[in-house]
């Protein structure tokens, strides 16, 4: 009974010691075994691993790709047009031993603060060497690649590999927005005014050309009408002259009848002439007296 009482605490201590010497490395992480703050082994493969209880401790780091949002950064491109850039980076811890040496007990928080400084410096340097139009154009993909490549070397000293850097937003500072919008509005108003002026000028030119064309067409039509009318009158006179030459007496009679028809309208024609006037020659009988007196 006494031996059992002594063995039980020893057995419990042995079990606790055995359990505390075993730890599991997840496939999503890497582990460092530290002894008095010094790295004694690196565990990168998933599975069971061992350490000396009480003397050694395990520090775990995420082995997945991590994302870090960079605080909005105000930059000044080469054309002195200030912009506010919002970016983020994706990175991964590739060398946990160097990472531990670089950041110490600060861990991920300290590493991300130092990574922010590296990325902000590279962003200012790269974007400050180009114009704002380049930053806002499709060339920004090449600029993001330059920022990433420039930060790789500095991040490697932290045991970190930068996988990608992206610009999420690129805006004007809030104090410059009103002035910029007003300048854009004035520019659009000026362009609209120029367009209207050019449109009015073109309209005036088209109207003048149309009026000139109308005058030319009307003048040409009147000229052709006068020519046709003159030719018609000439042809008519030629026909009358030919008829008169063929039978002068009949032609004289025909003209007199037309004169009677035009002058002696029924009910409203009154003529006062001498009876022996030549106008009534064809209204007289063979005896020389007017028909009305017979």
mmCIF file of C-alpha atoms in Angstrom:
data_model
loop_
_atom_site.group_PDB
_atom_site.id
_atom_site.type_symbol
_atom_site.label_atom_id
_atom_site.label_comp_id
_atom_site.label_asym_id
_atom_site.label_seq_id
_atom_site.Cartn_x
_atom_site.Cartn_y
_atom_site.Cartn_z
ATOM 1 C CA UNK A 1 0.000 0.000 0.000
ATOM 2 C CA UNK A 2 2.800 2.398 0.824
ATOM 3 C CA UNK A 3 4.576 1.584 -2.462
ATOM 4 C CA UNK A 4 1.386 2.225 -4.383
ATOM 5 C CA UNK A 5 1.041 5.579 -2.695
ATOM 6 C CA UNK A 6 4.585 6.528 -3.720
ATOM 7 C CA UNK A 7 4.329 5.211 -7.292
ATOM 8 C CA UNK A 8 1.130 7.021 -8.107
ATOM 9 C CA UNK A 9 2.592 10.567 -7.909
ATOM 10 C CA UNK A 10 5.670 9.399 -9.803
ATOM 11 C CA UNK A 11 3.472 7.925 -12.521
ATOM 12 C CA UNK A 12 1.426 11.101 -12.773
ATOM 13 C CA UNK A 13 4.566 13.195 -13.038
ATOM 14 C CA UNK A 14 5.933 10.880 -15.714
ATOM 15 C CA UNK A 15 2.734 11.109 -17.752
ATOM 16 C CA UNK A 16 2.656 14.894 -17.487
ATOM 17 C CA UNK A 17 6.312 15.065 -18.457
ATOM 18 C CA UNK A 18 5.746 12.800 -21.465
ATOM 19 C CA UNK A 19 2.757 14.786 -22.629
ATOM 20 C CA UNK A 20 4.542 18.111 -22.229
ATOM 21 C CA UNK A 21 7.444 16.859 -24.337
ATOM 22 C CA UNK A 22 5.208 16.137 -27.329
ATOM 23 C CA UNK A 23 3.588 18.781 -29.550
ATOM 24 C CA UNK A 24 1.817 18.740 -32.914
ATOM 25 C CA UNK A 25 2.831 20.871 -35.886
ATOM 26 C CA UNK A 26 -0.213 21.786 -37.993
ATOM 27 C CA UNK A 27 0.115 21.850 -41.807
ATOM 28 C CA UNK A 28 -0.857 25.530 -41.744
ATOM 29 C CA UNK A 29 2.002 26.596 -39.498
ATOM 30 C CA UNK A 30 5.692 26.368 -38.727
ATOM 31 C CA UNK A 31 7.197 25.991 -35.258
ATOM 32 C CA UNK A 32 10.378 27.010 -33.511
ATOM 33 C CA UNK A 33 11.747 25.188 -30.500
ATOM 34 C CA UNK A 34 13.411 27.685 -28.152
ATOM 35 C CA UNK A 35 15.707 26.995 -25.257
ATOM 36 C CA UNK A 36 16.273 29.959 -22.993
ATOM 37 C CA UNK A 37 15.258 32.241 -25.897
ATOM 38 C CA UNK A 38 17.649 30.653 -28.366
ATOM 39 C CA UNK A 39 16.399 28.711 -31.406
ATOM 40 C CA UNK A 40 17.452 25.089 -31.190
ATOM 41 C CA UNK A 41 15.304 23.556 -33.949
ATOM 42 C CA UNK A 42 12.838 24.458 -36.685
ATOM 43 C CA UNK A 43 9.755 22.299 -37.292
ATOM 44 C CA UNK A 44 8.296 22.886 -40.761
ATOM 45 C CA UNK A 45 6.817 19.461 -41.540
ATOM 46 C CA UNK A 46 3.377 18.703 -40.103
ATOM 47 C CA UNK A 47 3.051 15.956 -37.485
ATOM 48 C CA UNK A 48 4.402 15.067 -34.037
ATOM 49 C CA UNK A 49 7.528 16.683 -32.667
ATOM 50 C CA UNK A 50 9.365 16.588 -29.363
ATOM 51 C CA UNK A 51 10.957 19.045 -26.977
ATOM 52 C CA UNK A 52 12.483 18.996 -23.519
ATOM 53 C CA UNK A 53 9.804 19.795 -20.970
ATOM 54 C CA UNK A 54 10.205 22.930 -18.834
ATOM 55 C CA UNK A 55 13.457 23.857 -20.548
ATOM 56 C CA UNK A 56 12.305 24.267 -24.101
ATOM 57 C CA UNK A 57 9.242 26.095 -25.463
ATOM 58 C CA UNK A 58 7.470 26.118 -28.811
ATOM 59 C CA UNK A 59 6.641 29.265 -30.794
ATOM 60 C CA UNK A 60 4.285 28.877 -33.748
ATOM 61 C CA UNK A 61 4.007 31.057 -36.868
ATOM 62 C CA UNK A 62 1.384 31.007 -39.608
ATOM 63 C CA UNK A 63 2.617 29.333 -42.790
ATOM 64 C CA UNK A 64 -0.251 30.573 -44.973
ATOM 65 C CA UNK A 65 -0.290 33.562 -47.316
ATOM 66 C CA UNK A 66 -1.200 36.597 -45.221
ATOM 67 C CA UNK A 67 -2.701 39.939 -46.251
ATOM 68 C CA UNK A 68 -1.718 43.344 -44.943
ATOM 69 C CA UNK A 69 -3.660 46.557 -45.614
ATOM 70 C CA UNK A 70 -1.472 49.636 -45.797
ATOM 71 C CA UNK A 71 -2.841 52.829 -44.293
ATOM 72 C CA UNK A 72 -3.835 55.447 -46.929
ATOM 73 C CA UNK A 73 -0.694 57.224 -48.062
ATOM 74 C CA UNK A 74 -0.468 60.690 -49.614
ATOM 75 C CA UNK A 75 2.070 60.929 -52.416
ATOM 76 C CA UNK A 76 3.201 63.640 -54.814
ATOM 77 C CA UNK A 77 3.812 62.413 -58.393
ATOM 78 C CA UNK A 78 6.212 64.115 -60.772
ATOM 79 C CA UNK A 79 3.505 66.535 -61.987
ATOM 80 C CA UNK A 80 2.926 67.806 -58.388
ATOM 81 C CA UNK A 81 -0.667 66.596 -58.370
ATOM 82 C CA UNK A 82 -1.140 65.087 -54.928
ATOM 83 C CA UNK A 83 -2.886 61.724 -54.626
ATOM 84 C CA UNK A 84 -4.022 59.515 -51.761
ATOM 85 C CA UNK A 85 -3.128 55.866 -52.391
ATOM 86 C CA UNK A 86 -4.756 52.937 -50.621
ATOM 87 C CA UNK A 87 -2.884 49.644 -51.103
ATOM 88 C CA UNK A 88 -2.472 46.170 -49.670
ATOM 89 C CA UNK A 89 0.180 43.445 -49.836
ATOM 90 C CA UNK A 90 0.176 39.668 -49.602
ATOM 91 C CA UNK A 91 3.149 37.997 -47.981
ATOM 92 C CA UNK A 92 4.333 34.753 -46.420
ATOM 93 C CA UNK A 93 6.854 33.830 -43.705
ATOM 94 C CA UNK A 94 9.431 31.698 -45.510
ATOM 95 C CA UNK A 95 12.282 31.683 -42.980
ATOM 96 C CA UNK A 96 10.961 31.402 -39.446
ATOM 97 C CA UNK A 97 14.451 31.387 -37.916
ATOM 98 C CA UNK A 98 15.349 34.711 -39.536
ATOM 99 C CA UNK A 99 11.864 36.013 -38.802
ATOM 100 C CA UNK A 100 12.366 35.272 -35.074
ATOM 101 C CA UNK A 101 15.757 36.925 -35.082
ATOM 102 C CA UNK A 102 14.382 40.011 -36.861
ATOM 103 C CA UNK A 103 11.227 40.628 -34.835
ATOM 104 C CA UNK A 104 12.015 38.875 -31.552
ATOM 105 C CA UNK A 105 9.076 38.419 -29.236
ATOM 106 C CA UNK A 106 7.034 41.044 -31.156
ATOM 107 C CA UNK A 107 5.907 38.450 -33.664
ATOM 108 C CA UNK A 108 3.510 39.237 -36.502
ATOM 109 C CA UNK A 109 2.561 42.689 -35.188
ATOM 110 C CA UNK A 110 6.154 43.902 -35.179
ATOM 111 C CA UNK A 111 6.824 42.326 -38.568
ATOM 112 C CA UNK A 112 3.789 43.997 -40.151
ATOM 113 C CA UNK A 113 4.782 47.395 -38.773
ATOM 114 C CA UNK A 114 8.221 47.033 -40.333
ATOM 115 C CA UNK A 115 6.651 45.701 -43.535
ATOM 116 C CA UNK A 116 4.404 48.788 -43.650
ATOM 117 C CA UNK A 117 7.466 51.030 -43.471
ATOM 118 C CA UNK A 118 9.129 49.134 -46.335
ATOM 119 C CA UNK A 119 6.039 49.250 -48.555
ATOM 120 C CA UNK A 120 5.291 52.909 -47.825
ATOM 121 C CA UNK A 121 8.862 53.880 -48.703
ATOM 122 C CA UNK A 122 8.782 51.922 -51.957
ATOM 123 C CA UNK A 123 5.345 53.312 -52.853
ATOM 124 C CA UNK A 124 6.523 56.902 -52.333
ATOM 125 C CA UNK A 125 9.677 56.293 -54.359
ATOM 126 C CA UNK A 126 8.047 54.528 -57.316
ATOM 127 C CA UNK A 127 4.858 56.594 -57.608
ATOM 128 C CA UNK A 128 6.753 59.831 -56.999
ATOM 129 C CA UNK A 129 8.864 59.208 -60.094
ATOM 130 C CA UNK A 130 5.917 59.087 -62.532
ATOM 131 C CA UNK A 131 3.019 61.380 -63.406
ATOM 132 C CA UNK A 132 -0.466 61.103 -61.962
ATOM 133 C CA UNK A 133 -1.785 60.104 -65.395
ATOM 134 C CA UNK A 134 0.523 57.073 -65.371
ATOM 135 C CA UNK A 135 -0.769 56.085 -61.927
ATOM 136 C CA UNK A 136 -4.405 56.398 -63.023
ATOM 137 C CA UNK A 137 -3.895 54.601 -66.343
ATOM 138 C CA UNK A 138 -3.513 50.930 -67.222
ATOM 139 C CA UNK A 139 0.248 51.297 -66.546
ATOM 140 C CA UNK A 140 -0.459 51.003 -62.811
ATOM 141 C CA UNK A 141 -0.025 47.206 -63.072
ATOM 142 C CA UNK A 142 3.621 47.729 -64.015
ATOM 143 C CA UNK A 143 3.988 50.250 -61.166
ATOM 144 C CA UNK A 144 2.625 47.738 -58.641
ATOM 145 C CA UNK A 145 5.136 45.184 -59.886
ATOM 146 C CA UNK A 146 7.957 47.704 -59.423
ATOM 147 C CA UNK A 147 6.827 48.381 -55.829
ATOM 148 C CA UNK A 148 6.775 44.655 -55.100
ATOM 149 C CA UNK A 149 10.208 44.047 -56.626
ATOM 150 C CA UNK A 150 11.679 46.988 -54.742
ATOM 151 C CA UNK A 151 10.348 45.729 -51.395
ATOM 152 C CA UNK A 152 11.399 42.088 -51.846
ATOM 153 C CA UNK A 153 15.025 42.581 -50.774
ATOM 154 C CA UNK A 154 14.153 44.528 -47.621
ATOM 155 C CA UNK A 155 11.418 42.064 -46.687
ATOM 156 C CA UNK A 156 13.784 39.123 -47.154
ATOM 157 C CA UNK A 157 15.806 40.423 -44.203
ATOM 158 C CA UNK A 158 12.689 39.802 -42.092
ATOM 159 C CA UNK A 159 12.323 36.249 -43.351
ATOM 160 C CA UNK A 160 9.277 37.351 -45.378
ATOM 161 C CA UNK A 161 8.543 36.849 -49.088
ATOM 162 C CA UNK A 162 6.287 39.508 -50.626
ATOM 163 C CA UNK A 163 3.980 37.791 -53.091
ATOM 164 C CA UNK A 164 1.958 40.703 -54.426
ATOM 165 C CA UNK A 165 1.266 44.424 -53.965
ATOM 166 C CA UNK A 166 -1.981 45.996 -55.185
ATOM 167 C CA UNK A 167 -3.322 49.550 -55.309
ATOM 168 C CA UNK A 168 -6.944 49.429 -54.192
ATOM 169 C CA UNK A 169 -7.837 53.092 -54.633
ATOM 170 C CA UNK A 170 -6.183 56.235 -55.907
ATOM 171 C CA UNK A 171 -8.021 59.436 -54.991
ATOM 172 C CA UNK A 172 -7.410 63.129 -54.692
ATOM 173 C CA UNK A 173 -7.047 64.608 -51.190
ATOM 174 C CA UNK A 174 -10.394 65.781 -49.840
ATOM 175 C CA UNK A 175 -9.250 69.425 -49.730
ATOM 176 C CA UNK A 176 -8.426 69.306 -53.448
ATOM 177 C CA UNK A 177 -11.641 67.653 -54.634
ATOM 178 C CA UNK A 178 -13.770 70.814 -54.810
ATOM 179 C CA UNK A 179 -11.099 72.760 -56.684
ATOM 180 C CA UNK A 180 -10.529 69.853 -59.055
ATOM 181 C CA UNK A 181 -14.236 69.385 -59.737
ATOM 182 C CA UNK A 182 -14.650 73.121 -60.330
ATOM 183 C CA UNK A 183 -11.720 73.103 -62.748
ATOM 184 C CA UNK A 184 -13.172 70.094 -64.556
ATOM 185 C CA UNK A 185 -16.584 71.788 -64.719
ATOM 186 C CA UNK A 186 -15.065 74.995 -66.131
ATOM 187 C CA UNK A 187 -13.139 72.976 -68.702
ATOM 188 C CA UNK A 188 -16.303 71.180 -69.807
ATOM 189 C CA UNK A 189 -18.195 74.494 -70.029
ATOM 190 C CA UNK A 190 -15.414 75.937 -72.168
ATOM 191 C CA UNK A 191 -15.468 72.901 -74.462
ATOM 192 C CA UNK A 192 -19.271 73.119 -74.731
ATOM 193 C CA UNK A 193 -19.049 76.828 -75.603
ATOM 194 C CA UNK A 194 -16.438 76.110 -78.268
ATOM 195 C CA UNK A 195 -18.616 73.353 -79.703
ATOM 196 C CA UNK A 196 -21.647 75.656 -79.832
ATOM 197 C CA UNK A 197 -19.599 78.395 -81.491
ATOM 198 C CA UNK A 198 -18.307 75.972 -84.101
ATOM 199 C CA UNK A 199 -21.841 74.647 -84.600
ATOM 200 C CA UNK A 200 -23.276 78.153 -85.058
ATOM 201 C CA UNK A 201 -20.503 79.019 -87.483
ATOM 202 C CA UNK A 202 -21.177 75.877 -89.508
ATOM 203 C CA UNK A 203 -24.942 76.596 -89.416
ATOM 204 C CA UNK A 204 -24.421 80.159 -90.673
ATOM 205 C CA UNK A 205 -22.166 78.870 -93.432
ATOM 206 C CA UNK A 206 -24.734 76.269 -94.483
ATOM 207 C CA UNK A 207 -27.588 78.818 -94.401
ATOM 208 C CA UNK A 208 -25.587 81.298 -96.499
ATOM 209 C CA UNK A 209 -24.763 78.572 -99.005
ATOM 210 C CA UNK A 210 -28.416 77.497 -99.095
ATOM 211 C CA UNK A 211 -29.625 81.101 -99.617
ATOM 212 C CA UNK A 212 -27.070 81.577 -102.371
ATOM 213 C CA UNK A 213 -28.173 78.347 -104.010
ATOM 214 C CA UNK A 214 -31.832 79.439 -103.811
ATOM 215 C CA UNK A 215 -31.039 82.804 -105.435
ATOM 216 C CA UNK A 216 -29.013 81.103 -108.173
ATOM 217 C CA UNK A 217 -31.728 78.536 -108.861
ATOM 218 C CA UNK A 218 -34.514 81.168 -108.942
ATOM 219 C CA UNK A 219 -32.454 83.448 -111.192
ATOM 220 C CA UNK A 220 -31.645 80.583 -113.511
ATOM 221 C CA UNK A 221 -35.290 79.512 -113.592
ATOM 222 C CA UNK A 222 -36.454 83.070 -114.325
ATOM 223 C CA UNK A 223 -33.843 83.411 -117.054
ATOM 224 C CA UNK A 224 -34.935 80.159 -118.671
ATOM 225 C CA UNK A 225 -38.594 81.178 -118.305
ATOM 226 C CA UNK A 226 -37.948 84.524 -120.018
ATOM 227 C CA UNK A 227 -36.057 82.761 -122.811
ATOM 228 C CA UNK A 228 -38.896 80.263 -123.301
ATOM 229 C CA UNK A 229 -41.493 83.041 -123.117
ATOM 230 C CA UNK A 230 -39.564 85.098 -125.696
ATOM 231 C CA UNK A 231 -39.176 82.118 -127.980
ATOM 232 C CA UNK A 232 -42.902 81.367 -127.612
ATOM 233 C CA UNK A 233 -43.850 84.960 -128.417
ATOM 234 C CA UNK A 234 -41.551 84.924 -131.396
ATOM 235 C CA UNK A 235 -43.064 81.644 -132.606
ATOM 236 C CA UNK A 236 -46.584 82.984 -132.072
ATOM 237 C CA UNK A 237 -45.805 86.166 -133.962
ATOM 238 C CA UNK A 238 -44.279 84.121 -136.753
ATOM 239 C CA UNK A 239 -47.465 82.048 -136.978
ATOM 240 C CA UNK A 240 -49.610 85.185 -136.996
ATOM 241 C CA UNK A 241 -47.384 86.759 -139.639
ATOM 242 C CA UNK A 242 -47.583 83.621 -141.784
ATOM 243 C CA UNK A 243 -51.369 83.524 -141.437
ATOM 244 C CA UNK A 244 -51.620 87.224 -142.231
ATOM 245 C CA UNK A 245 -49.500 86.767 -145.338
ATOM 246 C CA UNK A 246 -51.646 83.853 -146.542
ATOM 247 C CA UNK A 247 -55.006 85.752 -146.272
ATOM 248 C CA UNK A 248 -54.744 89.335 -145.030
ATOM 249 C CA UNK A 249 -58.483 89.981 -145.182
ATOM 250 C CA UNK A 250 -59.376 86.879 -143.126
ATOM 251 C CA UNK A 251 -56.642 87.739 -140.636
ATOM 252 C CA UNK A 252 -58.051 91.249 -140.275
ATOM 253 C CA UNK A 253 -61.543 89.788 -139.775
ATOM 254 C CA UNK A 254 -60.265 87.334 -137.133
ATOM 255 C CA UNK A 255 -58.520 90.087 -135.199
ATOM 256 C CA UNK A 256 -61.669 92.256 -135.310
ATOM 257 C CA UNK A 257 -63.807 89.436 -133.921
ATOM 258 C CA UNK A 258 -61.355 88.959 -131.055
ATOM 259 C CA UNK A 259 -61.524 92.684 -130.357
ATOM 260 C CA UNK A 260 -65.355 92.584 -130.361
ATOM 261 C CA UNK A 261 -65.298 89.569 -127.987
ATOM 262 C CA UNK A 262 -62.927 91.288 -125.546
ATOM 263 C CA UNK A 263 -64.625 94.726 -125.706
ATOM 264 C CA UNK A 264 -68.353 93.983 -125.947
ATOM 265 C CA UNK A 265 -68.999 91.938 -122.826
ATOM 266 C CA UNK A 266 -72.611 91.039 -122.184
ATOM 267 C CA UNK A 267 -74.394 93.302 -119.691
ATOM 268 C CA UNK A 268 -71.496 95.504 -118.642
ATOM 269 C CA UNK A 269 -69.882 96.998 -121.761
ATOM 270 C CA UNK A 270 -70.638 100.511 -122.947
ATOM 271 C CA UNK A 271 -68.695 102.094 -125.824
ATOM 272 C CA UNK A 272 -69.197 105.568 -127.233
ATOM 273 C CA UNK A 273 -67.652 105.830 -130.724
ATOM 274 C CA UNK A 274 -68.367 107.568 -133.963
ATOM 275 C CA UNK A 275 -70.570 105.426 -136.278
ATOM 276 C CA UNK A 276 -68.081 105.675 -139.095
ATOM 277 C CA UNK A 277 -65.200 104.467 -136.887
ATOM 278 C CA UNK A 278 -63.155 101.658 -138.418
ATOM 279 C CA UNK A 279 -63.750 99.527 -135.323
ATOM 280 C CA UNK A 280 -67.279 98.795 -136.572
ATOM 281 C CA UNK A 281 -66.348 97.941 -140.149
ATOM 282 C CA UNK A 282 -67.412 94.289 -139.722
ATOM 283 C CA UNK A 283 -70.601 95.286 -137.884
ATOM 284 C CA UNK A 284 -71.981 97.147 -140.948
ATOM 285 C CA UNK A 285 -74.249 95.689 -143.665
ATOM 286 C CA UNK A 286 -73.433 95.637 -147.362
ATOM 287 C CA UNK A 287 -75.134 99.032 -147.657
ATOM 288 C CA UNK A 288 -72.642 100.566 -145.281
ATOM 289 C CA UNK A 289 -75.081 101.057 -142.407
ATOM 290 C CA UNK A 290 -74.650 99.463 -139.054
ATOM 291 C CA UNK A 291 -76.582 96.255 -138.584
ATOM 292 C CA UNK A 292 -78.309 97.749 -135.567
ATOM 293 C CA UNK A 293 -80.057 100.367 -137.838
ATOM 294 C CA UNK A 294 -81.447 97.870 -140.358
#
